[in-house]
Coordinates of C-alpha atoms in Angstrom, one line a residue:
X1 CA 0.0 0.0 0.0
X2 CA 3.1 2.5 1.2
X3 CA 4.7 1.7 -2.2
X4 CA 1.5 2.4 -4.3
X5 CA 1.0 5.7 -2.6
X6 CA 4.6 6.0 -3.2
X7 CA 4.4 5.3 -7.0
X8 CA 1.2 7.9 -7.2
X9 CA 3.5 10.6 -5.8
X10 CA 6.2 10.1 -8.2
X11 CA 3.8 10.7 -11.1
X12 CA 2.1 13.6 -9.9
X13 CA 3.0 16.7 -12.4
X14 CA 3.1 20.6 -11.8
X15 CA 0.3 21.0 -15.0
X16 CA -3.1 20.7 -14.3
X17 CA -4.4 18.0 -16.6
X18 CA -6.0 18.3 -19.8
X19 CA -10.0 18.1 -19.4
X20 CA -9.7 20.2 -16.1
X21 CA -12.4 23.3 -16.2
X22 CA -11.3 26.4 -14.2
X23 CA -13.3 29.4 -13.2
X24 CA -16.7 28.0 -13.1
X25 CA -16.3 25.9 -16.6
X26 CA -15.9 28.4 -18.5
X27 CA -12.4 27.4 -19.8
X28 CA -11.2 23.5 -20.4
X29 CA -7.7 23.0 -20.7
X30 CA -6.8 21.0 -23.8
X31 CA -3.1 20.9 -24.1
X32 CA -0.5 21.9 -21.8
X33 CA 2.2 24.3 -24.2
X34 CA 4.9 25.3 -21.6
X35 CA 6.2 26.0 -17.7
X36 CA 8.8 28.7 -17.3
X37 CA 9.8 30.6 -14.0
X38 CA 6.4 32.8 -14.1
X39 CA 3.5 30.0 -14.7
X40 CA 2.6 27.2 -16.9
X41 CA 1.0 28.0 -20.0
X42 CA -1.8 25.9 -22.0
X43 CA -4.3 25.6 -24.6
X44 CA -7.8 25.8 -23.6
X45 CA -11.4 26.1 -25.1
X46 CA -13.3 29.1 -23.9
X47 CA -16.8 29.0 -23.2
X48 CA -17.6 29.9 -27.1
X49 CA -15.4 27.0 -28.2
X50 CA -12.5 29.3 -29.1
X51 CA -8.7 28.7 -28.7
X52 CA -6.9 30.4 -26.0
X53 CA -3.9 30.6 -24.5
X54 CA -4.3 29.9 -20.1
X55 CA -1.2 31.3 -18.3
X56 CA -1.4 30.1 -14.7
X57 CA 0.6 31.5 -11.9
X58 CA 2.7 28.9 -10.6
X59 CA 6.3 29.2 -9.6
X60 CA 8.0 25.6 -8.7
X61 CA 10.1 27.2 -6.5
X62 CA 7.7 28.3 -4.1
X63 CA 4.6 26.4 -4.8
X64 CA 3.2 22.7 -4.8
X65 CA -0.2 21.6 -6.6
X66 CA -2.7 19.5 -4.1
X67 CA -4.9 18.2 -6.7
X68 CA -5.8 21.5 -8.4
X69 CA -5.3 23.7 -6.1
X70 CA -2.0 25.8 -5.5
X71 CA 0.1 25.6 -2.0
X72 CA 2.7 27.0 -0.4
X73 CA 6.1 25.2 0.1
X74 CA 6.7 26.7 3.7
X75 CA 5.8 29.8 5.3
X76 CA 8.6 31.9 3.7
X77 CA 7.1 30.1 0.5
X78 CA 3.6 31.6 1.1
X79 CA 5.5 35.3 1.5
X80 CA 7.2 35.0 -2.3
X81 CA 4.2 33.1 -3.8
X82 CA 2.3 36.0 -2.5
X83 CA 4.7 38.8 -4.1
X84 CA 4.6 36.5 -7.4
X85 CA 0.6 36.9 -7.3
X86 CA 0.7 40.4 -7.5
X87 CA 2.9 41.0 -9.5
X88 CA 1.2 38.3 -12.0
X89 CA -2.3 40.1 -11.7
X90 CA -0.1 43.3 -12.6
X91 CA 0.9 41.9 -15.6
X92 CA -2.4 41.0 -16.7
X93 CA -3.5 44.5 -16.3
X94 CA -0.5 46.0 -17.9
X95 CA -1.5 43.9 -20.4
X96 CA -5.0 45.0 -20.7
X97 CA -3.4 48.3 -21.2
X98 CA -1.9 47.4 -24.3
X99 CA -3.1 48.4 -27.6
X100 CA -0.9 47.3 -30.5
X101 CA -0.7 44.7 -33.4
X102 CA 2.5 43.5 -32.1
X103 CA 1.9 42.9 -28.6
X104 CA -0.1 39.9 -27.0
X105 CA -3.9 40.8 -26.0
X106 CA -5.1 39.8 -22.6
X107 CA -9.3 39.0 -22.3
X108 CA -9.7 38.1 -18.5
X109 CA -7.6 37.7 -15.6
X110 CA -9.4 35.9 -12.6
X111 CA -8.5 34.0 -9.2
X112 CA -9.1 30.3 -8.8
X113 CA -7.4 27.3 -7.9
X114 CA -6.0 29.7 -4.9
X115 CA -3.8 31.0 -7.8
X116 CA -4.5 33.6 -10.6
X117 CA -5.0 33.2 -14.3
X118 CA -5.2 35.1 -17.6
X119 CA -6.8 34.1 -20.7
X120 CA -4.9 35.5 -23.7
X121 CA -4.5 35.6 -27.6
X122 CA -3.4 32.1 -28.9
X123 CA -1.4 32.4 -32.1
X124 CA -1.1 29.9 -34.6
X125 CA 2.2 29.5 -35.5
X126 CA 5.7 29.0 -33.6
X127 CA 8.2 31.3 -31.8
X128 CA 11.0 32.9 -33.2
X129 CA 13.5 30.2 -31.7
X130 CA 11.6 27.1 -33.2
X131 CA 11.5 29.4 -36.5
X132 CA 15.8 29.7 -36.5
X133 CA 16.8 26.2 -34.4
X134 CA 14.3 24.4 -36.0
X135 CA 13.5 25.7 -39.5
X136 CA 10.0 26.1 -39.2
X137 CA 10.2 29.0 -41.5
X138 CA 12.2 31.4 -43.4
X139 CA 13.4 34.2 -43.1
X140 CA 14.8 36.0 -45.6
X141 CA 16.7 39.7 -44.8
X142 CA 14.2 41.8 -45.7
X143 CA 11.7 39.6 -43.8
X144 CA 14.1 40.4 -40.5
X145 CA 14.0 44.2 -40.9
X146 CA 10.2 44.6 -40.8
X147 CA 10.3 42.1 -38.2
X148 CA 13.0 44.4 -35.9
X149 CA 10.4 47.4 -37.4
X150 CA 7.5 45.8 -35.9
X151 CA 9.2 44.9 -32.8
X152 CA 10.6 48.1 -31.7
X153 CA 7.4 49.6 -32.5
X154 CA 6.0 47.3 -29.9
X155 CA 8.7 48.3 -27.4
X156 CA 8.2 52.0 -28.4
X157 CA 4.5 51.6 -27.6
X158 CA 5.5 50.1 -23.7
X159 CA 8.3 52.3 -23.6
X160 CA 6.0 55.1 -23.9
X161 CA 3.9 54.2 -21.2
X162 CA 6.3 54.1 -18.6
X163 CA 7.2 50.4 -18.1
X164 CA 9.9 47.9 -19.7
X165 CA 9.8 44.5 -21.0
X166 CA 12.9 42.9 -19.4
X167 CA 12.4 39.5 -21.1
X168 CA 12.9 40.0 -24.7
X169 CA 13.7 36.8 -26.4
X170 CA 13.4 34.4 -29.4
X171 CA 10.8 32.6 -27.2
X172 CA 9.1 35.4 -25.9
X173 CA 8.4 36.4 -29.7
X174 CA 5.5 34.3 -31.7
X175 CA 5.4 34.5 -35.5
X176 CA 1.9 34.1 -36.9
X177 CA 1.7 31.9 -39.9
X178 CA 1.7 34.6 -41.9
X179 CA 5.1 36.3 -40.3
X180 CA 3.2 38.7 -38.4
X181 CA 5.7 39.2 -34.6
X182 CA 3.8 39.1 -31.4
X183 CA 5.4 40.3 -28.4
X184 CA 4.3 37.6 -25.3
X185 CA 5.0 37.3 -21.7
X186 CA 5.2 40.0 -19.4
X187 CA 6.2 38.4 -16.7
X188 CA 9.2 40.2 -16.2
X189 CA 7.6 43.6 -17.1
X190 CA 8.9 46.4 -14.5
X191 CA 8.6 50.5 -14.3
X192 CA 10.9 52.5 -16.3
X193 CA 11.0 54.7 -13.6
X194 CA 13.9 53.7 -10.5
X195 CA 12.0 55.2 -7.8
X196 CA 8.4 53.6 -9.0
X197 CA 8.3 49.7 -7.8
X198 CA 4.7 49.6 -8.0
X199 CA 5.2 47.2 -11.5
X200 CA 7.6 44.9 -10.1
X201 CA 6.5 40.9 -10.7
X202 CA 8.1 39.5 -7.5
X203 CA 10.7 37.8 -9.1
X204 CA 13.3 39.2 -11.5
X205 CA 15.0 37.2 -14.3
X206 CA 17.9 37.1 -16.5
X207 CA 18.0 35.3 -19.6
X208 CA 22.0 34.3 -20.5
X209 CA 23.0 35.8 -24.3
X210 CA 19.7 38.2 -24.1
X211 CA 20.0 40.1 -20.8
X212 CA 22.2 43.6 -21.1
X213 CA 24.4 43.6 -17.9
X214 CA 22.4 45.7 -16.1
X215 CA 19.5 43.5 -15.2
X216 CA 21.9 41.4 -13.3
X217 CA 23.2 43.9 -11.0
X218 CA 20.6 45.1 -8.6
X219 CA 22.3 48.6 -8.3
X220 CA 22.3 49.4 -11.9
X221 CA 19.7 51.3 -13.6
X222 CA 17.7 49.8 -16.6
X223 CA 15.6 51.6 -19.0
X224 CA 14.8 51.8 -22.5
X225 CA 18.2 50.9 -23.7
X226 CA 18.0 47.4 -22.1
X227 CA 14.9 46.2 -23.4
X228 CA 16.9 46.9 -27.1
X229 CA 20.3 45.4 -26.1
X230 CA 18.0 42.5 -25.4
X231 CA 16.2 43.2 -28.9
X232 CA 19.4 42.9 -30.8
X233 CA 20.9 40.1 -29.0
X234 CA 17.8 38.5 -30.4
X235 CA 18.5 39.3 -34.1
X236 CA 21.6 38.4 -33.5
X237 CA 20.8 34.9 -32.7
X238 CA 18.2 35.3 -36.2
X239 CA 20.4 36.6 -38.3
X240 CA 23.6 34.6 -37.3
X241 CA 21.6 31.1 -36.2
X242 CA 23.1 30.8 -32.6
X243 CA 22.6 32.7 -29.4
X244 CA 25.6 35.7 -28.7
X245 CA 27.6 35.1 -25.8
X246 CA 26.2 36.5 -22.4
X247 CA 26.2 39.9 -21.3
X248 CA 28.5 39.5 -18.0
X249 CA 31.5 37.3 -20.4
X250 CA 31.6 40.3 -22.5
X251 CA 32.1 43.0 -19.6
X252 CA 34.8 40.6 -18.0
X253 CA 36.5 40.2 -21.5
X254 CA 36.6 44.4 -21.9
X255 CA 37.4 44.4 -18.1
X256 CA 40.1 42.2 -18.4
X257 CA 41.2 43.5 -22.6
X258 CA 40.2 40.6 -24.1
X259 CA 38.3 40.6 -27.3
X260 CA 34.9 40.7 -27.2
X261 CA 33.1 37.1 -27.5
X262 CA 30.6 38.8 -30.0
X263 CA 31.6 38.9 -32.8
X264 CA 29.7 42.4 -34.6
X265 CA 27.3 41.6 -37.5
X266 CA 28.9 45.0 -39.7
X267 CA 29.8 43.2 -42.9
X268 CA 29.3 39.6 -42.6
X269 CA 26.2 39.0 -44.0
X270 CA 24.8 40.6 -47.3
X271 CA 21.0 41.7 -48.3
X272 CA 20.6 43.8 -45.6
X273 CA 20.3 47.5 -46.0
X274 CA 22.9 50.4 -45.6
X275 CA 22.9 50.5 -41.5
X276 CA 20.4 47.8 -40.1
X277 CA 23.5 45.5 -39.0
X278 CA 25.3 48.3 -37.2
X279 CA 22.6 49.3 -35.6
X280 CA 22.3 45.8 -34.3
X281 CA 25.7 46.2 -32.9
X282 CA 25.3 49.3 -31.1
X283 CA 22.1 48.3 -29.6
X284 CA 24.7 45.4 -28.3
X285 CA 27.1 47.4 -27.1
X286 CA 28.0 46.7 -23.6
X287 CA 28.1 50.2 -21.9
X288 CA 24.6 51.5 -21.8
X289 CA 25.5 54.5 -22.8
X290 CA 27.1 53.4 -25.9
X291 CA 23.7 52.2 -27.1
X292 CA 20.7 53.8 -29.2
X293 CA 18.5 55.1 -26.2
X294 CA 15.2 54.3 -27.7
X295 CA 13.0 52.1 -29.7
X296 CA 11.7 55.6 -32.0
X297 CA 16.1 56.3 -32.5
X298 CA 16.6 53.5 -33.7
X299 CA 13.4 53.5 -36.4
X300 CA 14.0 56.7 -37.4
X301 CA 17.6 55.4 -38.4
X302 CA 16.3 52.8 -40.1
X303 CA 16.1 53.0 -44.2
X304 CA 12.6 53.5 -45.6
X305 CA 10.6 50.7 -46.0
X306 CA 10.7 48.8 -49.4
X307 CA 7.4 47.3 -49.9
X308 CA 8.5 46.4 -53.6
X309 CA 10.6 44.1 -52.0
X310 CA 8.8 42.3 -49.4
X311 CA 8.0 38.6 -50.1
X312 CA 5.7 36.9 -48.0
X313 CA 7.7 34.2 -45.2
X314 CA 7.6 30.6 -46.5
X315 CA 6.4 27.6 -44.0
X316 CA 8.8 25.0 -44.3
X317 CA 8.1 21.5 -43.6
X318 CA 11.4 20.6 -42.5
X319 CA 14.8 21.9 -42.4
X320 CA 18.1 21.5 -41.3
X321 CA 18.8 22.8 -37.7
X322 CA 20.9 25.8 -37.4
X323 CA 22.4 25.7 -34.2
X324 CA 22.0 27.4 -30.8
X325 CA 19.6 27.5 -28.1
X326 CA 17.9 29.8 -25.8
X327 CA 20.4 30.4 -23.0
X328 CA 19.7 29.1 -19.3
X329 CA 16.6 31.5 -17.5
X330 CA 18.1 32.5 -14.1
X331 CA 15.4 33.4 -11.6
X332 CA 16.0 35.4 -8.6
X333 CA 13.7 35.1 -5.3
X334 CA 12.5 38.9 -4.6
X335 CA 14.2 40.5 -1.5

């Protein structure tokens, strides 16, 4: 009997399972899609029968799952999982704030489970890192530039009310069968403003190859500038098919006057207009100061559109693997 319980334990799984109904039925999980240090993600049916994207707050860390229902590790436990709960509703409603083509609607954020939950925009299609390590698409140069145009329109458009993305990533970007870039997961969305905590999640993160050095040092101030290091660190890992070295080898390389382990995109790859790579390379720069301040600089230094030119992205079937890989996600308990 000891061992049967025993075996039960050991299959027990942080995702809900599919076929479980949350907030009164009116969603029905169909297909668990992810777990990252934020929540666990799934498909769901609403209660019109449409696709949508469930985001649950759950951090491993800090939490346990007793059937459905979400529980503290320890007392300590209850005091994080509580900061992570804010800061997750907060997110929903910076969310709801949003109003942009690029950037991930929110419908309804609600409490159940004795956890929170927001239903969101699912988008048929795959992320950015499935599209460059897996092939699921291509991408051809001029494809990348309205891509980076749509993007830092997103970020211009969150940038301009007040608050900053800190998680930019291939995986935190979906591309729409069609191509069109969506801007997801807020999790890690803060004020732009030092003084205003008000926005902060709970939990900060750093993503290794993405995150500008800033957002590992608590005493260093981010802004605009980081969410765009972050930006070109993931066309970087687009354009060149593997992830650039991370933000804290390059300082100790310029520390110690060592070459840099990046590599800059200026004149290595062709079809890309006068500009677009460098500008890649100084939103990477190291220093923040050495880097274009903000999203509306660096598309105003961008060439004109050339619509004659734009061919629609191919879905490929299959196709070779290009290397590299979403560097390791480091989260850090809130103080």
């Amino acid at each position: 009997m000891a061992l049967d319980r025993l075996s039960d334990d050991l299959e027990i799984t942080d995702e809900l399972p599919v076929g479980t109904t949350i907030f009164h039925g009116q969603y029905r999980i169909t297909k668990f899609l992810n777990s990252g240090g934020f929540g666990i993600t799934y498909l769901a049916k609403d209660s019109l029968n449409r696709d949508v994207v469930l985001k649950e707050c759950f951090v491993g860390a800090f939490c346990r799952r007793s059937q459905t229902r979400v529980r503290p590790r320890s007392e300590s436990g209850r005091v994080h999982l509580g900061k992570v709960m804010r800061g997750f509703l907060r997110e929903a409603h910076t969310l709801a704030a949003m109003s942009h083509p690029n950037i991930v609607r929110v419908h309804q954020v609600f409490e159940d489970n004795d956890t929170a939950y927001m239903a969101l925009d699912y988008v048929r299609g795959y992320d950015l890192l499935q599209v460059v390590d897996e092939g699921k698409m291509h991408l051809a140069a001029g494809q990348l530039v309205d891509l980076a145009r749509k993007l830092l329109s997103a970020l211009d458009h969150i940038h301009q009310r007040g608050m900053l993305h800190c998680d930019v990533s291939p995986d935190n970007i979906c591309l729409s069968l069609s191509g069109e870039p969506v801007l997801i997961d807020f999790g890690a969305v803060r004020s732009a403003t030092a003084q205003d905590a008000s926005l902060q999640t709970g939990l900060s993160m750093v993503k290794d190859g993405y995150s500008p050095y800033e957002l590992y040092s608590g005493g260093a101030t981010a802004g605009p500038w980081s969410d765009l290091y972050a930006l070109g660190a993931t066309l970087y890992h687009a354009i060149t098919g593997a992830a650039p070295a991370d933000c804290q080898s390059r300082l100790s390389a310029a520390v110690e006057r060592r070459p840099d382990p990046v590599t800059p995109l200026a004149g290595r790859f062709a079809g890309y207009p006068a500009g677009f790579l460098e500008s890649i390379d100084r939103a990477m720069s190291v220093r923040p100061s050495a880097r274009v301040q903000s999203a509306r600089d660096w598309l105003s230094a961008l060439a004109p559109r050339d619509t004659a030119g734009d061919r629609s992205i191919v879905l490929l079937r299959k196709a070779p693997v290009t290397g590299g890989s979403v560097r390791p996600v480091r989260p850090v308990r809130p103080g």
